[in-house]
């Protein structure tokens, strides 16, 4: 204490009157000047995206060498120069998922409005863990949750909160389900209870890998997952689901959670959600929908019966940083009964006094999920939903689906390409060398190899970006359009690119 006091005195000759000059503080003039320069540079960056490569396709060594290996500096540097340097590094050595021809994984083109919202949120920096620390940010988050629920056709009285992304948006309901359905005091005894080994969870073979992590991290172990087979459209087979639950019950196990997908990661398949809901109800299981990718398509009038059944779920994961076009990071949890989140996550330590007056129950988000301090992620989502409106959002999502249909048609019409699957805005396909018989195992393996190399070359080349899926042993190229910048011309150019690279690889391998 003494030395801190002396340090303070030595900084300010007359304590209490002279301003403190901290190295990280900025004068309003400096903040404005540097900020305007950055916004100008970002404006040019966004404007120039379509003319650039999706990625420079560099090696880790090249990127590290551009960054340099300087040790932590002893002396600080100029903020404007350092920020400009950071801009230059990222501008020259990044993959741009905002590029019109980025169609890999499930990563959206982010709305520029989201970037401005993030700046606003971090400049004000409310802590959305507790209401009194973030009065308006908390209310904006609550309203965003209600808007998302409304958009998906989910009851707006639900609970929910924003998290970092799809994995977390599935983990939170997984934990709420485990707490709600475990027939012992889970929060006290934990997974050391002998009953813990009996918990089983049901998901199709197509569910995203978050479920491996959840079963593993939360103490059930991967053996607790029952992998339910899919039909020829990659949808869960509900007869197999019923059978697996009955078999486990008969064996004295405790089935507690059924997971359906609203848009699987590989092919965009939507599980028979109504049927899964009925089976879950019959057997008293929690019904969770992983709609991280596809749930927003439920807002389309012609989305179909299963997407229009999201309201049957106990919980839903949906990712604003996927098909609501928010910048990373933003996932969203919806849980029908808000009490079930409190049941799973609430603690009230003596050092928090976050209660309001007795008439109001405060909305303290730290009690609804695993995070304690939380940023104001909701600002970007609230702004994006407000500015697009339901109509604008539906139009963008619908256009993405129509562009995927167009890609499917163009691929299907091409003599050396084979269209494999189409679901929501995902299309899978492959290059088919004309002189190779894929019914022969060696031929099938060879075609897989060709397509793996084609995928690598597309990804490094920067003309467009697709990722891959493996479908019953077939290596497929995969495009997923969650990108409001993609045009018809972008999509129509893809078959020619794949054909050119396919022919090149086939010639090189000399089959
Ligand atoms: C269906 C589905 N669930 C979960 C996830 C995981 O989301 P995130 O990468 O945001 O954690 C993904 C990612 O693509 C997904 O497609």
XYZ file of C-alpha atoms and ligand atoms in Angstrom:
527
model
C 0.000 0.000 0.000
C 2.803 2.316 0.973
C 4.664 1.922 -2.326
C 1.491 2.361 -4.381
C 0.834 5.557 -2.476
C 4.317 6.880 -3.115
C 4.058 5.932 -6.803
C 0.828 7.912 -7.041
C 2.417 10.926 -5.436
C 5.413 10.805 -7.707
C 3.148 10.789 -10.781
C 1.089 13.802 -9.834
C 2.909 16.546 -8.040
C -0.332 17.811 -6.546
C -2.572 14.794 -6.029
C -6.249 15.362 -6.557
C -5.849 18.306 -8.924
C -3.505 17.403 -11.806
C -4.959 14.985 -14.385
C -3.464 11.538 -14.486
C -1.829 10.663 -17.795
C -2.098 6.944 -18.411
C -0.382 5.494 -21.406
C -3.564 3.745 -22.604
C -5.855 6.693 -22.232
C -6.575 8.820 -25.305
C -7.563 12.420 -25.659
C -10.932 12.901 -27.363
C -9.121 14.521 -30.312
C -6.765 11.579 -30.719
C -9.614 9.070 -30.426
C -11.581 10.882 -33.129
C -8.619 11.235 -35.466
C -7.468 7.627 -35.213
C -11.033 6.344 -35.264
C -11.955 8.292 -38.393
C -8.826 7.041 -40.153
C -9.702 3.460 -39.260
C -13.298 3.826 -40.449
C -12.039 5.332 -43.734
C -9.671 2.416 -44.248
C -12.402 -0.108 -43.418
C -14.786 1.615 -45.825
C -12.237 1.099 -48.618
C -11.614 -2.461 -47.471
C -15.318 -3.376 -47.672
C -15.698 -1.637 -51.007
C -12.731 -3.479 -52.496
C -13.625 -6.983 -51.322
C -15.212 -8.314 -54.552
C -12.081 -7.424 -56.569
C -9.736 -9.287 -54.223
C -8.884 -12.920 -53.694
C -10.844 -14.635 -50.930
C -7.554 -15.542 -49.300
C -3.880 -14.956 -50.061
C -3.379 -18.707 -49.484
C -0.131 -18.266 -47.561
C 1.672 -20.813 -45.413
C 1.943 -20.391 -41.620
C 5.663 -19.591 -42.116
C 4.840 -16.755 -44.532
C 2.260 -15.282 -42.181
C 4.589 -15.554 -39.162
C 7.357 -13.910 -41.110
C 5.071 -10.992 -42.046
C 4.256 -10.554 -38.369
C 7.850 -10.856 -37.195
C 9.047 -12.427 -33.953
C 9.652 -9.371 -31.815
C 9.621 -9.960 -28.049
C 7.173 -8.088 -25.842
C 8.235 -4.441 -26.152
C 9.530 -2.738 -23.025
C 8.541 0.670 -24.257
C 5.157 1.296 -25.730
C 4.549 2.675 -29.217
C 2.343 5.182 -30.971
C -1.330 4.171 -31.000
C -2.150 5.512 -34.489
C 0.845 3.786 -36.065
C 0.239 0.531 -34.232
C -3.436 0.452 -35.189
C -2.568 1.184 -38.832
C 0.003 -1.614 -38.701
C -2.590 -4.042 -37.287
C -4.950 -3.041 -40.112
C -2.243 -3.638 -42.730
C -1.321 -7.045 -41.296
C -4.915 -8.269 -41.208
C -5.741 -6.713 -44.565
C -2.824 -8.415 -46.312
C -2.865 -11.821 -44.586
C -6.478 -12.779 -43.896
C -9.127 -14.984 -45.362
C -12.164 -12.783 -45.986
C -15.395 -14.496 -45.090
C -17.167 -11.310 -46.186
C -16.047 -11.964 -49.783
C -18.944 -12.628 -52.198
C -17.422 -15.993 -53.127
C -16.733 -17.278 -49.617
C -18.948 -20.342 -49.183
C -17.010 -22.473 -46.697
C -18.252 -24.071 -43.471
C -21.157 -21.999 -42.069
C -19.709 -18.527 -41.716
C -21.691 -15.547 -42.842
C -20.743 -12.371 -44.566
C -21.009 -10.032 -41.595
C -23.169 -6.920 -41.779
C -20.990 -3.780 -41.615
C -23.548 -2.432 -39.163
C -22.439 -5.208 -36.808
C -18.887 -3.877 -36.820
C -20.082 -0.393 -35.891
C -22.292 -1.889 -33.194
C -19.330 -3.790 -31.758
C -17.379 -0.544 -31.614
C -20.259 1.115 -29.790
C -20.602 -1.819 -27.385
C -16.920 -2.004 -26.533
C -16.496 1.759 -26.221
C -19.322 1.911 -23.655
C -18.281 -1.504 -22.323
C -21.283 -2.448 -20.176
C -20.917 -5.707 -18.281
C -24.012 -7.669 -19.262
C -23.506 -10.128 -16.421
C -25.706 -8.136 -14.055
C -28.568 -5.711 -14.674
C -27.198 -2.914 -12.513
C -23.889 -3.074 -14.410
C -25.586 -2.877 -17.809
C -29.148 -1.594 -17.503
C -29.813 -0.836 -21.161
C -27.514 -3.522 -22.587
C -29.337 -6.158 -20.544
C -32.739 -4.937 -21.718
C -31.482 -4.839 -25.310
C -30.317 -8.440 -24.931
C -33.704 -9.486 -23.521
C -35.472 -7.776 -26.414
C -33.116 -9.389 -28.940
C -33.895 -12.805 -27.468
C -37.637 -12.113 -27.793
C -37.168 -10.905 -31.394
C -35.178 -13.987 -32.352
C -37.802 -16.226 -30.747
C -40.539 -14.355 -32.610
C -38.626 -14.667 -35.879
C -38.329 -18.442 -35.458
C -41.909 -18.981 -34.264
C -40.787 -19.877 -30.734
C -42.762 -18.715 -27.669
C -41.544 -15.222 -26.775
C -41.922 -15.903 -23.045
C -38.948 -18.218 -23.322
C -35.661 -17.731 -21.525
C -32.436 -17.314 -23.362
C -29.150 -15.556 -23.631
C -26.360 -14.781 -26.021
C -23.165 -16.801 -26.010
C -20.061 -17.005 -28.168
C -21.327 -19.327 -30.894
C -22.927 -22.623 -31.827
C -20.944 -24.880 -29.559
C -21.804 -22.823 -26.498
C -25.409 -22.371 -27.651
C -25.737 -26.161 -27.655
C -23.740 -26.712 -24.444
C -25.991 -24.461 -22.356
C -29.212 -26.376 -23.170
C -27.307 -29.659 -22.778
C -26.474 -28.627 -19.210
C -30.004 -27.387 -18.529
C -31.394 -30.705 -19.815
C -28.970 -32.723 -17.715
C -29.903 -30.742 -14.615
C -33.624 -30.974 -15.327
C -33.752 -34.703 -16.103
C -31.118 -36.181 -13.768
C -33.007 -38.025 -11.040
C -30.560 -36.964 -8.324
C -29.233 -33.692 -6.986
C -26.861 -33.118 -9.859
C -25.585 -29.751 -8.723
C -24.564 -31.161 -5.357
C -23.403 -34.683 -6.154
C -22.284 -33.966 -9.683
C -21.357 -36.767 -11.999
C -19.839 -38.789 -9.164
C -23.309 -40.205 -8.498
C -23.566 -43.885 -9.515
C -26.626 -42.858 -11.560
C -24.477 -40.707 -13.796
C -23.343 -43.655 -15.855
C -26.955 -44.294 -16.836
C -27.563 -41.000 -18.654
C -27.936 -41.421 -22.422
C -28.414 -38.904 -25.217
C -29.771 -39.407 -28.756
C -28.647 -37.650 -31.905
C -28.313 -38.564 -35.563
C -24.991 -39.506 -37.083
C -25.077 -36.103 -38.823
C -25.068 -33.935 -35.681
C -22.253 -31.400 -35.464
C -19.264 -32.331 -33.348
C -20.322 -30.075 -30.449
C -22.022 -33.165 -29.049
C -18.712 -35.038 -28.721
C -17.342 -32.155 -26.704
C -20.471 -31.840 -24.569
C -20.638 -35.527 -23.655
C -16.923 -35.529 -22.954
C -16.614 -32.219 -21.069
C -19.743 -32.611 -18.981
C -18.811 -35.990 -17.601
C -21.061 -38.396 -19.484
C -18.385 -39.626 -21.833
C -18.876 -40.177 -25.567
C -20.208 -43.697 -24.948
C -23.383 -42.062 -23.624
C -24.248 -40.878 -27.164
C -26.572 -43.094 -29.183
C -25.876 -42.385 -32.847
C -29.180 -42.752 -34.647
C -28.864 -43.656 -38.342
C -30.214 -41.394 -41.082
C -32.331 -42.004 -44.193
C -31.160 -41.364 -47.753
C -31.767 -37.624 -47.230
C -29.557 -37.554 -44.135
C -32.559 -37.103 -41.812
C -32.754 -38.927 -38.522
C -34.645 -42.237 -38.676
C -37.275 -41.895 -35.978
C -38.066 -45.635 -35.906
C -34.450 -46.180 -34.876
C -34.718 -43.401 -32.291
C -37.752 -45.009 -30.641
C -36.104 -48.400 -30.669
C -32.852 -47.100 -29.125
C -34.724 -45.311 -26.314
C -36.823 -48.403 -25.544
C -33.765 -50.679 -25.544
C -31.890 -48.361 -23.177
C -34.882 -48.038 -20.827
C -35.209 -51.828 -20.777
C -31.517 -52.088 -19.925
C -32.022 -49.836 -16.878
C -30.426 -46.754 -18.412
C -31.765 -43.204 -18.151
C -32.407 -41.587 -21.555
C -32.649 -37.839 -20.979
C -32.006 -35.843 -24.150
C -33.021 -36.096 -27.818
C -31.259 -33.755 -30.228
C -32.720 -32.857 -33.617
C -30.962 -30.773 -36.265
C -32.564 -27.883 -38.114
C -29.945 -27.853 -40.866
C -27.118 -30.337 -40.476
C -23.624 -29.031 -40.972
C -22.730 -31.320 -43.903
C -25.853 -31.252 -46.081
C -28.352 -28.839 -44.507
C -30.792 -31.668 -43.729
C -33.677 -30.866 -41.411
C -34.580 -33.786 -39.148
C -38.226 -34.891 -38.763
C -38.584 -32.503 -35.848
C -42.312 -33.056 -35.229
C -41.836 -36.779 -34.903
C -38.798 -36.409 -32.667
C -40.793 -34.012 -30.453
C -43.558 -36.611 -30.095
C -41.097 -39.375 -29.236
C -39.301 -37.167 -26.704
C -42.625 -36.309 -25.073
C -43.692 -39.952 -24.953
C -40.485 -40.962 -23.161
C -40.079 -37.829 -21.023
C -36.862 -36.685 -22.724
C -35.732 -33.097 -23.129
C -36.021 -32.154 -26.822
C -33.266 -29.859 -28.051
C -32.906 -28.536 -31.600
C -29.516 -27.603 -32.975
C -30.603 -24.833 -35.315
C -27.222 -23.097 -35.152
C -27.207 -22.918 -38.945
C -30.712 -23.502 -40.244
C -33.200 -22.228 -37.658
C -33.559 -18.758 -39.258
C -34.963 -20.447 -42.385
C -38.027 -21.223 -40.244
C -39.106 -17.627 -40.887
C -39.688 -18.376 -44.590
C -43.364 -18.933 -45.386
C -42.522 -22.071 -47.387
C -40.028 -23.494 -44.875
C -41.956 -26.730 -44.483
C -43.613 -28.527 -41.618
C -40.523 -29.446 -39.640
C -38.925 -26.001 -39.624
C -42.324 -24.625 -38.693
C -42.271 -26.895 -35.627
C -39.422 -25.295 -33.705
C -41.944 -24.286 -31.020
C -42.149 -27.940 -29.974
C -38.584 -27.933 -28.617
C -37.563 -27.458 -24.985
C -34.563 -25.549 -26.265
C -32.977 -24.270 -29.463
C -29.477 -23.188 -30.425
C -29.352 -20.554 -33.174
C -26.325 -18.580 -34.290
C -26.665 -14.926 -35.212
C -23.087 -15.155 -36.549
C -24.299 -17.666 -39.133
C -27.603 -16.964 -40.845
C -28.463 -13.669 -39.166
C -25.306 -12.132 -40.654
C -23.788 -10.829 -37.395
C -20.023 -10.589 -37.045
C -18.316 -13.200 -34.877
C -18.964 -13.986 -32.079
C -22.667 -14.484 -31.488
C -24.627 -17.591 -30.588
C -28.081 -17.634 -29.026
C -29.770 -20.055 -26.627
C -33.547 -20.244 -26.344
C -35.090 -22.321 -23.544
C -38.864 -22.640 -23.305
C -38.928 -22.285 -19.512
C -36.525 -19.601 -18.199
C -36.597 -21.215 -14.740
C -34.731 -24.180 -16.161
C -31.741 -21.979 -16.936
C -31.761 -20.570 -13.408
C -32.067 -24.132 -12.076
C -28.922 -25.084 -13.912
C -26.739 -22.010 -13.448
C -27.812 -19.731 -10.613
C -25.612 -18.999 -7.583
C -25.806 -15.906 -5.377
C -22.533 -15.215 -3.615
C -22.421 -12.770 -0.721
C -20.185 -10.369 -2.625
C -22.841 -9.741 -5.302
C -25.708 -7.452 -4.356
C -27.553 -7.360 -7.644
C -31.123 -7.409 -6.337
C -33.309 -4.451 -7.196
C -36.215 -3.326 -5.068
C -38.576 -6.113 -4.086
C -41.162 -5.455 -6.763
C -38.752 -6.275 -9.602
C -36.874 -9.454 -10.244
C -33.603 -8.330 -11.805
C -32.443 -9.925 -15.026
C -28.878 -10.874 -14.143
C -27.559 -12.858 -17.073
C -24.729 -14.364 -15.051
C -27.456 -16.487 -13.409
C -28.718 -17.850 -16.736
C -25.539 -19.306 -18.178
C -21.929 -20.264 -17.521
C -20.360 -16.824 -18.077
C -19.951 -14.282 -15.315
C -18.751 -11.037 -16.910
C -20.266 -10.671 -20.356
C -19.875 -8.192 -23.201
C -22.807 -6.464 -24.859
C -23.077 -8.821 -27.844
C -26.743 -7.992 -28.141
C -26.153 -4.503 -29.496
C -25.076 -5.796 -32.913
C -27.865 -8.364 -33.095
C -30.534 -5.908 -32.011
C -29.358 -3.393 -34.613
C -29.133 -5.961 -37.399
C -32.644 -7.274 -36.694
C -34.004 -3.757 -36.434
C -32.409 -2.438 -39.611
C -33.167 -5.522 -41.740
C -36.606 -6.079 -40.227
C -38.359 -9.400 -40.615
C -38.927 -8.765 -44.321
C -35.324 -7.880 -45.081
C -34.029 -10.862 -43.172
C -36.442 -13.244 -44.907
C -35.425 -11.840 -48.284
C -31.698 -12.336 -47.659
C -32.165 -15.890 -46.371
C -34.512 -16.735 -49.236
C -32.043 -15.310 -51.776
C -29.239 -17.428 -50.307
C -31.397 -20.523 -50.759
C -32.310 -19.569 -54.325
C -28.627 -19.001 -55.162
C -27.819 -22.444 -53.765
C -30.565 -23.881 -55.991
C -29.015 -22.071 -58.936
C -25.604 -23.527 -58.058
C -27.191 -26.978 -57.878
C -28.735 -26.554 -61.347
C -25.495 -25.296 -62.886
C -23.519 -28.169 -61.346
C -26.126 -30.748 -62.314
C -26.114 -29.538 -65.918
C -22.323 -29.825 -66.181
C -21.058 -32.994 -67.898
C -18.073 -33.526 -65.561
C -19.650 -32.480 -62.255
C -21.950 -34.548 -60.107
C -24.467 -32.785 -57.845
C -24.874 -34.882 -54.691
C -27.154 -33.180 -52.153
C -29.024 -29.930 -51.612
C -30.546 -28.776 -48.322
C -31.371 -25.189 -47.283
C -28.438 -23.219 -48.716
C -25.928 -26.093 -48.804
C -24.994 -27.971 -51.982
C -22.548 -30.879 -52.141
C -21.010 -32.078 -55.385
C -17.835 -33.481 -56.911
C -15.699 -33.496 -60.005
C -16.203 -36.723 -61.967
C -13.348 -37.534 -64.363
C -15.193 -38.888 -67.407
C -13.015 -41.966 -67.830
C -13.139 -43.319 -64.240
C -15.687 -45.838 -62.983
C -16.668 -44.944 -59.392
C -18.436 -48.294 -58.908
C -14.988 -49.837 -58.841
C -13.474 -49.309 -55.321
C -10.131 -48.182 -56.765
C -11.935 -45.727 -59.045
C -13.995 -44.373 -56.123
C -10.862 -43.899 -54.056
C -9.148 -42.154 -56.956
C -12.056 -39.742 -57.460
C -11.992 -38.959 -53.721
C -8.309 -38.166 -54.028
C -8.846 -35.896 -57.042
C -11.573 -33.985 -55.190
C -9.453 -33.603 -52.057
C -6.735 -31.969 -54.126
C -9.311 -29.830 -55.961
C -10.624 -28.664 -52.548
C -7.096 -27.764 -51.447
C -6.461 -25.828 -54.666
C -9.751 -23.938 -54.523
C -9.048 -22.992 -50.911
C -5.503 -21.821 -51.590
C -6.268 -20.189 -54.946
C -8.570 -17.475 -53.657
C -10.970 -17.326 -56.638
C -13.707 -18.798 -54.436
C -13.824 -20.788 -51.208
C -15.715 -24.029 -50.603
C -15.236 -26.607 -47.851
C -16.027 -30.316 -47.918
C -18.280 -33.070 -46.604
C -17.762 -36.820 -46.505
C -21.005 -38.559 -47.456
C -21.065 -42.344 -47.049
C -17.407 -42.524 -47.974
C -17.675 -40.040 -50.853
C -15.489 -36.950 -50.542
C -17.681 -34.056 -51.638
C -17.051 -30.390 -52.247
C -19.570 -28.333 -50.315
C -20.824 -24.796 -50.646
C -22.949 -23.089 -48.021
C -24.310 -19.672 -48.941
C -24.982 -17.528 -45.867
C -23.707 -14.522 -47.725
C -25.754 -11.472 -48.723
C -22.914 -10.371 -51.021
C -23.028 -13.421 -53.310
C -24.507 -12.776 -56.766
C -25.820 -15.033 -59.497
C -22.660 -14.404 -61.518
C -20.503 -15.547 -58.579
C -22.416 -18.802 -58.322
C -22.493 -19.441 -62.065
C -18.710 -19.178 -62.246
C -18.168 -22.064 -59.827
C -18.676 -25.081 -62.156
C -16.078 -23.764 -64.608
C -13.532 -23.270 -61.795
C -14.051 -26.775 -60.419
C -13.949 -28.315 -63.890
C -10.705 -26.491 -64.724
C -9.007 -27.574 -61.477
C -10.438 -31.093 -61.711
C -9.061 -31.570 -65.225
C -5.699 -30.168 -64.100
C -5.437 -32.558 -61.124
C -6.653 -35.545 -63.154
C -4.009 -34.830 -65.822
C -1.276 -34.483 -63.193
C -2.164 -37.710 -61.420
C -2.075 -39.354 -64.840
C -4.764 -41.876 -64.082
C -25.304 -27.267 -37.072
C -24.149 -26.648 -36.333
N -24.089 -26.711 -34.992
C -23.082 -26.166 -34.286
C -22.039 -25.530 -34.911
C -20.923 -24.926 -34.115
O -20.988 -23.536 -34.219
P -19.749 -22.590 -33.799
O -18.691 -22.874 -34.807
O -20.296 -21.214 -33.881
O -19.357 -22.973 -32.411
C -22.038 -25.464 -36.314
C -20.926 -24.829 -37.037
O -20.881 -24.791 -38.219
C -23.125 -26.025 -37.031
O -23.181 -25.959 -38.378
